[in-house]
Amino acid sequence: MSKSNFTRRGVMKTGAVAGAGLALPTVFTGSVWSDGHSGFTNAPTGDTVTLGFNVPQSGPYADEGADELRAFELAVEHLNGEGDGGMISTFSSKELDGTGIMGKKVEFVTGDTQTKSDAARASAKSMIEKDGAIMISGGSSSGVAVAVQGLCQEAGVIFMAGLTHSNDTTGKDKKANGFRHFFNAYMSAAALAPVLEKLYGKERTAYHLTADYTWGWTQQESIQAATEALGWQTANNVLTPLASTDFSSYIAPVLNSGADVLVLNHYGGNMVNSLTNAVQFGLREKQVNGNNFEIVVPLYSELMAKGAGENIKGIVGSQNWDWKLEDDGTKAFVKSFGEKYGFPPSQAAQTCYAQTLLYADAVTRAGSFNPCAVGEALAGFEFDGLGNGPTLYRADDHQCFKDVLVVRGAEDPESEFHLVEIVEVTPTAQVTYEPEHPMFAGGDLGACNPGA
């Protein structure tokens, strides 16, 4: 499909993992700690530098992983001076010049997390120890992200998280060597609540189905707190295994629960399947408590909308970014990605592309690949031009703060790519919280670990 087959529409700012279990700590041995590494892990000594991209190439989040890999490949091309440069030209920092990173050509290796924490740690360990990766990025499951972030802290490399939405990633499990560009569950709930009140009112009863791992837990906690603050009641919260493919047995009890809203705290293939089952049970045609029954998906993407097909129409949720935004950075990225792959990028692609550029820029500004120097350059960094508007990488927790999108499945898609419409661009101030907010408390950023 050529780039001419998808276009953007203007948007107004209204303002209004297989489980969470983590593997045991990994002991790093061999050359990764050798004296030749100049005081930090995998310090590049030749004319190249290696980055490690660790994504789900199998499992329920594989579609997101495939798009992450596309974005990583494109970012490397642009860093090395190939292609049109994409968002390098719109990025507010002007340090990147297409000569790699500090004059070293960028190379990369990939791993398959399998949407499993143990597998993700193993593949990240291999990329660090065997391939000499100096930075790891990727994700799509917060259980995976938390596990790999911990491993990178132990190994002494920077972890630039990909798609991870659990509050815990930059909350109780935050690490000095880890940085997250993607938004989180609290931010989704803070953006969604006013829109849900406007659309569905204050007198609602919600039934939650929740993926049983760190992301699902914190997403459910966040959306329940935000909706109960409106006056909603919560009928039940039922945990579902990440490996589930048929949610029929979980949907059936909703019918007799007295709930008039079903909240699907599911992502990827899980959400596609649970939403499909809910529609098959006729929930969207029912009336309960004098209200039309509604379904809410707090976090979803264009990729999931494509998988859900007709069932996504009218479903409200949130996104980190959307390819139809009209800023210069988004336009540049969509053009580059569309010309290379024939379709617009997902939010997973955008956050991974941005993280790669942010890492390269931080190295260049720091004048060093040392992870502690890179961390200092990223912490507190304010930037623009990467598709999300003005953004802060907060020093307290290494979480990015930026606008959040409230979206809805398009009722009448104008093309196969226009499956999601933007309802509102929620300003940063509305989704900002204190570092020790109860949903994020209990963690310790700690000190940067340079490794060797």
Coordinates of C-alpha atoms in Angstrom, one line a residue:
M1 CA 0.0 0.0 0.0
S2 CA 1.6 3.3 -1.0
K3 CA 1.9 6.3 1.3
S4 CA -0.8 8.0 -0.8
N5 CA -3.4 5.7 0.6
F6 CA -3.4 7.1 4.1
T7 CA -3.9 10.7 5.1
R8 CA -4.2 12.7 8.4
R9 CA -7.1 14.7 9.7
G10 CA -6.7 17.7 11.9
V11 CA -7.1 17.4 15.7
M12 CA -7.9 20.1 18.1
K13 CA -6.5 20.2 21.7
T14 CA -9.5 20.6 23.9
G15 CA -7.7 20.8 27.2
A16 CA -10.7 19.7 29.1
V17 CA 4.1 -10.7 29.1
A18 CA 3.8 -14.1 30.3
G19 CA 2.9 -13.1 33.7
A20 CA 4.6 -10.7 36.1
G21 CA 7.0 -13.3 37.6
L22 CA 10.6 -12.2 37.4
A23 CA 13.5 -14.5 36.9
L24 CA 16.2 -14.7 39.6
P25 CA 19.1 -12.2 39.3
T26 CA 21.5 -13.1 36.5
V27 CA 25.2 -13.3 37.2
F28 CA 27.2 -11.7 34.4
T29 CA 30.5 -13.3 33.6
G30 CA 33.2 -13.3 30.9
S31 CA 34.2 -10.6 28.5
V32 CA 31.4 -8.3 29.4
W33 CA 33.3 -7.4 32.6
S34 CA 36.8 -7.4 31.0
D35 CA 39.4 -4.7 31.7
G36 CA 39.3 -3.7 28.0
H37 CA 35.9 -2.1 28.5
S38 CA 37.3 1.2 29.9
G39 CA 35.3 1.2 33.1
F40 CA 31.8 0.6 31.8
T41 CA 30.0 -2.4 30.2
N42 CA 30.6 -2.9 26.5
A43 CA 32.3 0.4 25.9
P44 CA 32.7 0.5 22.1
T45 CA 36.3 0.4 21.0
G46 CA 36.0 0.2 17.2
D47 CA 34.1 2.2 14.7
T48 CA 30.7 0.7 15.4
V49 CA 28.3 0.6 18.4
T50 CA 25.7 -2.2 19.0
L51 CA 22.2 -1.7 20.3
G52 CA 19.9 -4.5 21.4
F53 CA 16.3 -4.6 20.4
N54 CA 14.3 -7.1 22.5
V55 CA 10.7 -7.4 21.4
P56 CA 7.8 -10.0 21.4
Q57 CA 8.2 -11.8 18.0
S58 CA 5.8 -14.4 19.3
G59 CA 3.0 -14.5 21.9
P60 CA -0.1 -12.3 22.4
Y61 CA 1.8 -9.0 21.8
A62 CA 3.6 -10.2 18.6
D63 CA 1.9 -7.6 16.4
E64 CA 3.2 -4.8 18.5
G65 CA 6.6 -6.3 18.6
A66 CA 6.8 -6.5 14.8
D67 CA 6.0 -2.8 14.5
E68 CA 8.6 -2.0 17.2
L69 CA 11.2 -3.8 15.1
R70 CA 10.3 -1.9 12.0
A71 CA 10.7 1.4 13.9
F72 CA 14.1 0.3 15.4
E73 CA 15.4 -0.5 11.9
L74 CA 14.2 2.8 10.6
A75 CA 15.8 4.7 13.5
V76 CA 19.1 3.0 12.9
E77 CA 19.0 3.9 9.2
H78 CA 18.3 7.6 10.1
L79 CA 21.1 7.7 12.7
N80 CA 23.5 6.3 10.1
G81 CA 22.5 9.0 7.5
E82 CA 20.3 6.8 5.4
G83 CA 16.8 7.7 4.2
D84 CA 15.3 11.1 4.8
G85 CA 16.3 11.4 8.4
G86 CA 12.7 11.3 9.8
M87 CA 12.3 13.0 13.1
I88 CA 16.0 13.9 13.4
S89 CA 15.1 17.1 11.5
T90 CA 12.2 18.0 13.7
F91 CA 13.8 17.0 17.1
S92 CA 14.4 20.1 19.2
S93 CA 17.9 18.9 20.0
K94 CA 20.2 19.4 17.1
E95 CA 23.0 17.1 18.1
L96 CA 22.3 14.2 15.7
D97 CA 23.9 14.6 12.3
G98 CA 23.5 11.3 10.5
T99 CA 27.0 10.0 11.2
G100 CA 25.9 7.3 13.6
I101 CA 26.4 8.0 17.3
M102 CA 29.5 10.1 18.1
G103 CA 30.9 9.1 14.7
K104 CA 30.3 5.3 15.3
K105 CA 28.1 3.5 12.8
V106 CA 25.1 2.0 14.6
E107 CA 24.5 -1.8 14.4
F108 CA 21.8 -3.8 16.1
V109 CA 20.9 -7.2 17.3
T110 CA 17.4 -8.5 18.1
G111 CA 15.8 -10.9 20.5
D112 CA 12.4 -12.5 21.0
T113 CA 10.9 -11.9 24.4
Q114 CA 8.1 -14.4 23.6
T115 CA 6.0 -12.1 25.8
K116 CA 7.6 -14.0 28.7
S117 CA 9.8 -12.4 31.4
D118 CA 12.2 -15.2 31.7
A119 CA 12.7 -15.5 28.0
A120 CA 13.1 -11.7 27.8
R121 CA 15.9 -11.7 30.4
A122 CA 17.7 -14.5 28.7
S123 CA 17.6 -12.8 25.3
A124 CA 18.7 -9.5 26.8
K125 CA 21.6 -11.2 28.7
S126 CA 22.7 -12.8 25.4
M127 CA 22.7 -9.5 23.6
I128 CA 24.7 -7.9 26.3
E129 CA 27.2 -10.7 26.9
K130 CA 27.6 -12.2 23.5
D131 CA 26.8 -9.3 21.1
G132 CA 28.2 -6.4 23.1
A133 CA 25.0 -4.4 23.2
I134 CA 25.5 -1.2 25.1
M135 CA 21.8 -0.3 25.2
I136 CA 18.7 -2.5 25.3
S137 CA 15.3 -1.3 24.2
G138 CA 11.9 -2.9 23.5
G139 CA 9.1 -4.4 25.4
S140 CA 5.3 -4.6 24.8
S141 CA 4.7 -6.4 28.1
S142 CA 5.3 -4.5 31.4
G143 CA 6.2 -7.8 33.1
V144 CA 8.9 -8.1 30.5
A145 CA 10.0 -4.5 30.8
V146 CA 10.3 -4.7 34.6
A147 CA 12.3 -7.9 34.3
V148 CA 14.7 -6.5 31.6
Q149 CA 15.0 -3.2 33.3
G150 CA 16.2 -4.9 36.4
L151 CA 18.7 -7.0 34.4
C152 CA 20.1 -3.9 32.6
Q153 CA 20.6 -2.3 36.0
E154 CA 22.6 -5.3 37.1
A155 CA 24.6 -5.4 33.9
G156 CA 25.4 -1.7 33.7
V157 CA 23.7 -0.8 30.5
I158 CA 20.9 1.7 29.7
F159 CA 17.4 0.3 29.2
M160 CA 15.2 2.5 27.0
A161 CA 11.8 0.9 27.6
G162 CA 9.6 0.4 24.6
L163 CA 5.9 -0.2 25.1
T164 CA 5.3 -0.6 28.8
H165 CA 2.2 0.9 30.5
S166 CA 2.3 -0.4 34.1
N167 CA 2.7 2.2 36.8
D168 CA 5.3 -0.1 38.3
T169 CA 7.9 0.4 35.5
T170 CA 8.6 3.9 36.8
G171 CA 7.0 3.3 40.2
K172 CA 8.0 0.6 42.6
D173 CA 10.2 -1.1 40.1
K174 CA 12.0 2.0 38.7
K175 CA 15.8 1.8 38.2
A176 CA 18.5 4.5 37.6
N177 CA 19.5 2.8 34.4
G178 CA 15.9 2.6 33.0
F179 CA 14.0 5.3 31.1
R180 CA 10.3 5.2 29.9
H181 CA 9.0 7.4 27.0
F182 CA 5.6 5.7 26.9
F183 CA 2.8 6.9 29.2
N184 CA 1.3 4.8 32.1
A185 CA -1.9 3.5 33.5
Y186 CA -2.4 6.4 35.9
M187 CA -2.2 8.8 32.9
S188 CA -4.7 6.8 30.9
A189 CA -7.2 6.9 33.7
A190 CA -6.7 10.6 34.4
A191 CA -7.3 11.4 30.7
L192 CA -10.2 9.0 30.3
A193 CA -12.3 9.8 33.4
P194 CA -13.6 13.3 32.3
V195 CA -14.5 11.8 28.9
L196 CA -16.3 8.8 30.4
E197 CA -18.3 11.2 32.6
K198 CA -19.2 13.3 29.6
L199 CA -20.3 10.3 27.5
Y200 CA -21.8 8.0 30.1
G201 CA -22.6 10.0 33.2
K202 CA -21.8 9.6 36.9
E203 CA -24.2 6.8 37.8
R204 CA -22.5 3.7 36.4
T205 CA -21.5 0.2 37.6
A206 CA -18.4 -1.3 36.1
Y207 CA -17.3 -4.9 35.8
H208 CA -13.5 -5.4 35.2
L209 CA -11.7 -8.1 33.4
T210 CA -8.0 -7.7 34.0
A211 CA -4.8 -9.3 32.6
D212 CA -3.2 -11.1 35.6
Y213 CA 0.2 -9.4 35.7
T214 CA 1.7 -6.0 36.6
W215 CA 0.2 -4.0 33.8
G216 CA -3.3 -5.3 34.3
W217 CA -3.2 -4.8 38.0
T218 CA -2.1 -1.2 37.9
Q219 CA -4.4 -0.4 34.9
Q220 CA -7.4 -1.7 36.8
E221 CA -6.4 0.0 40.0
S222 CA -6.0 3.3 38.1
I223 CA -9.2 3.2 36.1
Q224 CA -11.2 2.0 39.1
A225 CA -10.0 4.9 41.3
A226 CA -10.6 7.5 38.6
T227 CA -14.2 6.2 37.8
E228 CA -15.1 5.8 41.4
A229 CA -14.1 9.4 42.0
L230 CA -16.8 10.3 39.4
G231 CA -19.4 8.3 41.4
W232 CA -19.2 5.0 39.5
Q233 CA -19.6 1.7 41.5
T234 CA -17.4 -1.4 40.9
A235 CA -19.3 -4.6 40.6
N236 CA -16.3 -7.0 40.3
N237 CA -12.7 -7.4 39.1
V238 CA -11.8 -10.8 37.6
L239 CA -8.2 -11.6 36.8
T240 CA -7.5 -13.5 33.5
P241 CA -4.3 -15.3 32.5
L242 CA -2.2 -13.6 29.8
A243 CA -2.2 -16.8 27.8
S244 CA -6.0 -16.9 27.5
T245 CA -7.5 -16.9 24.0
D246 CA -11.1 -17.6 24.8
F247 CA -12.8 -15.3 27.3
S248 CA -16.3 -16.6 27.0
S249 CA -16.4 -18.1 30.5
Y250 CA -15.3 -14.7 31.9
I251 CA -17.9 -12.7 29.9
A252 CA -21.0 -14.8 30.9
P253 CA -21.1 -13.7 34.6
V254 CA -21.1 -10.1 33.5
L255 CA -24.7 -10.5 32.3
N256 CA -26.0 -11.1 35.8
S257 CA -23.7 -8.8 37.7
G258 CA -25.8 -5.6 37.6
A259 CA -23.0 -3.9 35.8
D260 CA -23.7 -1.6 32.8
V261 CA -20.1 -1.1 31.8
L262 CA -17.5 -3.7 31.0
V263 CA -13.9 -2.5 31.4
L264 CA -11.4 -4.7 29.5
N265 CA -8.0 -4.2 31.1
H266 CA -6.5 -6.3 28.2
Y267 CA -4.0 -5.5 25.5
G268 CA -2.9 -7.0 22.2
G269 CA -4.4 -10.3 21.2
N270 CA -6.1 -10.6 24.6
M271 CA -8.1 -7.4 24.0
V272 CA -9.1 -8.5 20.5
N273 CA -10.4 -11.8 21.8
S274 CA -12.1 -10.5 24.9
L275 CA -13.8 -7.7 23.0
T276 CA -14.9 -10.2 20.3
N277 CA -16.4 -12.5 22.9
A278 CA -18.2 -9.6 24.6
V279 CA -19.8 -8.6 21.4
Q280 CA -20.8 -12.2 20.6
F281 CA -22.6 -12.3 23.9
G282 CA -24.6 -9.3 22.8
L283 CA -23.5 -6.9 25.5
R284 CA -23.5 -3.9 23.3
E285 CA -27.2 -4.4 22.5
K286 CA -28.3 -4.7 26.1
Q287 CA -29.8 -2.1 28.5
V288 CA -29.0 -2.4 32.2
N289 CA -30.0 0.0 35.0
G290 CA -31.8 2.1 32.4
N291 CA -28.5 2.7 30.5
N292 CA -27.1 1.4 27.3
F293 CA -24.4 -1.2 28.1
E294 CA -21.0 0.2 27.3
I295 CA -17.5 -1.3 26.9
V296 CA -14.3 0.6 27.7
V297 CA -10.8 -0.4 26.8
P298 CA -8.5 1.9 28.7
L299 CA -5.4 1.2 26.5
Y300 CA -5.5 0.2 22.8
S301 CA -3.9 0.9 19.5
E302 CA -4.6 1.0 15.7
L303 CA -3.1 -2.5 15.5
M304 CA -5.6 -3.8 18.0
A305 CA -8.4 -2.0 16.3
K306 CA -7.5 -3.7 13.1
G307 CA -7.6 -7.1 14.8
A308 CA -11.0 -6.3 16.5
G309 CA -12.6 -5.2 13.2
E310 CA -16.2 -4.0 13.4
N311 CA -16.2 -4.6 17.2
I312 CA -14.0 -1.6 17.9
K313 CA -16.5 0.9 16.6
G314 CA -17.4 3.5 19.3
I315 CA -15.1 1.9 21.9
V316 CA -13.3 4.5 24.0
G317 CA -9.7 4.2 25.2
S318 CA -6.4 6.0 25.3
Q319 CA -3.2 6.1 23.3
N320 CA 0.3 7.4 23.7
W321 CA 0.4 8.8 20.1
D322 CA -1.5 8.5 16.9
W323 CA -0.2 8.8 13.3
K324 CA -3.0 11.3 12.4
L325 CA -1.6 14.0 14.6
E326 CA -0.6 17.2 12.7
D327 CA 2.7 18.2 14.3
D328 CA 5.8 18.3 12.2
G329 CA 7.5 15.4 14.0
T330 CA 4.5 13.1 13.5
K331 CA 4.3 14.1 9.8
A332 CA 8.0 13.4 9.3
F333 CA 7.9 10.0 11.0
V334 CA 4.7 8.9 9.2
K335 CA 6.2 9.9 5.9
S336 CA 9.5 7.9 6.5
F337 CA 7.7 4.9 8.0
G338 CA 5.0 4.8 5.3
E339 CA 7.5 5.1 2.4
K340 CA 9.5 2.2 3.8
Y341 CA 6.7 -0.2 4.9
G342 CA 3.6 0.9 3.1
F343 CA 1.4 1.7 6.0
P344 CA 1.3 4.1 9.0
P345 CA 3.2 3.4 12.2
S346 CA 1.6 2.3 15.5
Q347 CA 2.1 3.9 18.9
A348 CA 4.5 1.1 19.7
A349 CA 6.6 2.0 16.7
Q350 CA 6.7 5.7 17.5
T351 CA 7.8 5.2 21.2
C352 CA 10.6 2.8 20.1
Y353 CA 11.8 5.1 17.4
A354 CA 11.7 8.1 19.8
Q355 CA 13.6 6.1 22.4
T356 CA 16.4 5.2 20.0
L357 CA 16.8 8.9 19.0
L358 CA 16.7 10.0 22.6
Y359 CA 19.4 7.6 23.6
A360 CA 21.7 8.6 20.7
D361 CA 21.1 12.3 21.5
A362 CA 21.9 11.8 25.2
V363 CA 25.2 10.0 24.3
T364 CA 26.1 12.8 22.0
R365 CA 25.2 15.6 24.5
A366 CA 27.1 13.7 27.2
G367 CA 30.1 13.1 25.0
S368 CA 30.2 9.5 26.3
F369 CA 28.6 6.1 26.1
N370 CA 29.1 5.6 29.8
P371 CA 25.6 4.8 31.1
C372 CA 26.0 7.1 34.0
A373 CA 26.8 10.0 31.7
V374 CA 23.9 9.1 29.4
G375 CA 21.6 8.9 32.4
E376 CA 22.6 12.4 33.6
A377 CA 21.9 13.7 30.1
L378 CA 18.4 12.1 30.0
A379 CA 17.3 12.9 33.5
G380 CA 15.4 16.2 33.5
F381 CA 15.7 16.6 29.8
E382 CA 13.0 18.7 28.1
F383 CA 12.5 18.3 24.4
D384 CA 10.0 18.6 21.5
G385 CA 9.6 17.5 17.9
L386 CA 9.2 13.7 18.4
G387 CA 5.4 13.6 17.9
N388 CA 4.1 14.2 21.5
G389 CA 4.6 17.9 21.9
P390 CA 6.7 19.4 24.7
T391 CA 8.0 16.5 26.8
L392 CA 9.9 16.2 30.1
Y393 CA 12.0 13.2 31.1
R394 CA 11.4 13.7 34.8
A395 CA 14.6 13.2 36.9
D396 CA 12.7 11.8 39.9
D397 CA 11.6 8.6 38.2
H398 CA 12.7 8.7 34.6
Q399 CA 9.1 8.9 33.3
C400 CA 8.2 11.1 30.3
F401 CA 5.4 13.6 30.9
K402 CA 3.5 14.7 27.8
D403 CA 0.0 15.0 26.3
V404 CA -2.3 11.9 26.3
L405 CA -4.8 11.0 23.6
V406 CA -8.3 9.8 24.3
V407 CA -9.5 7.9 21.3
R408 CA -12.6 6.0 20.0
G409 CA -13.1 3.3 17.4
A410 CA -14.2 5.0 14.2
E411 CA -17.9 4.5 13.4
D412 CA -17.3 5.0 9.6
P413 CA -13.6 4.4 8.8
E414 CA -12.5 6.3 5.7
S415 CA -9.9 3.6 5.0
E416 CA -8.3 0.5 6.4
F417 CA -5.9 2.8 8.3
H418 CA -8.4 5.2 9.9
L419 CA -9.8 2.8 12.5
V420 CA -9.3 5.1 15.5
E421 CA -10.4 8.7 15.8
I422 CA -9.0 11.1 18.4
V423 CA -11.6 12.4 20.8
E424 CA -9.4 14.7 22.9
V425 CA -5.8 15.6 23.4
T426 CA -5.4 15.8 27.2
P427 CA -2.8 18.3 28.3
T428 CA 0.2 17.2 30.3
A429 CA -0.9 19.0 33.5
Q430 CA -4.0 16.9 33.8
V431 CA -2.0 13.6 33.8
T432 CA 0.9 14.7 36.0
Y433 CA 1.3 13.3 39.5
E434 CA 3.8 13.6 42.4
P435 CA 6.7 11.1 42.3
E436 CA 5.5 9.5 45.6
H437 CA 1.9 9.2 44.6
P438 CA 0.5 6.1 46.3
M439 CA 0.2 4.2 43.0
F440 CA 3.9 4.8 42.4
A441 CA 5.4 4.7 45.9
G442 CA 7.7 2.1 47.3
G443 CA 10.5 2.1 44.7
D444 CA 14.0 3.4 44.9
L445 CA 15.6 4.8 41.7
G446 CA 19.0 4.0 43.2
A447 CA 22.3 4.9 41.7
C448 CA 23.4 4.4 38.1
N449 CA 25.4 1.3 37.5
P450 CA 28.1 1.6 34.8
G451 CA 28.9 -2.1 35.1
A452 CA 32.5 -3.1 34.4

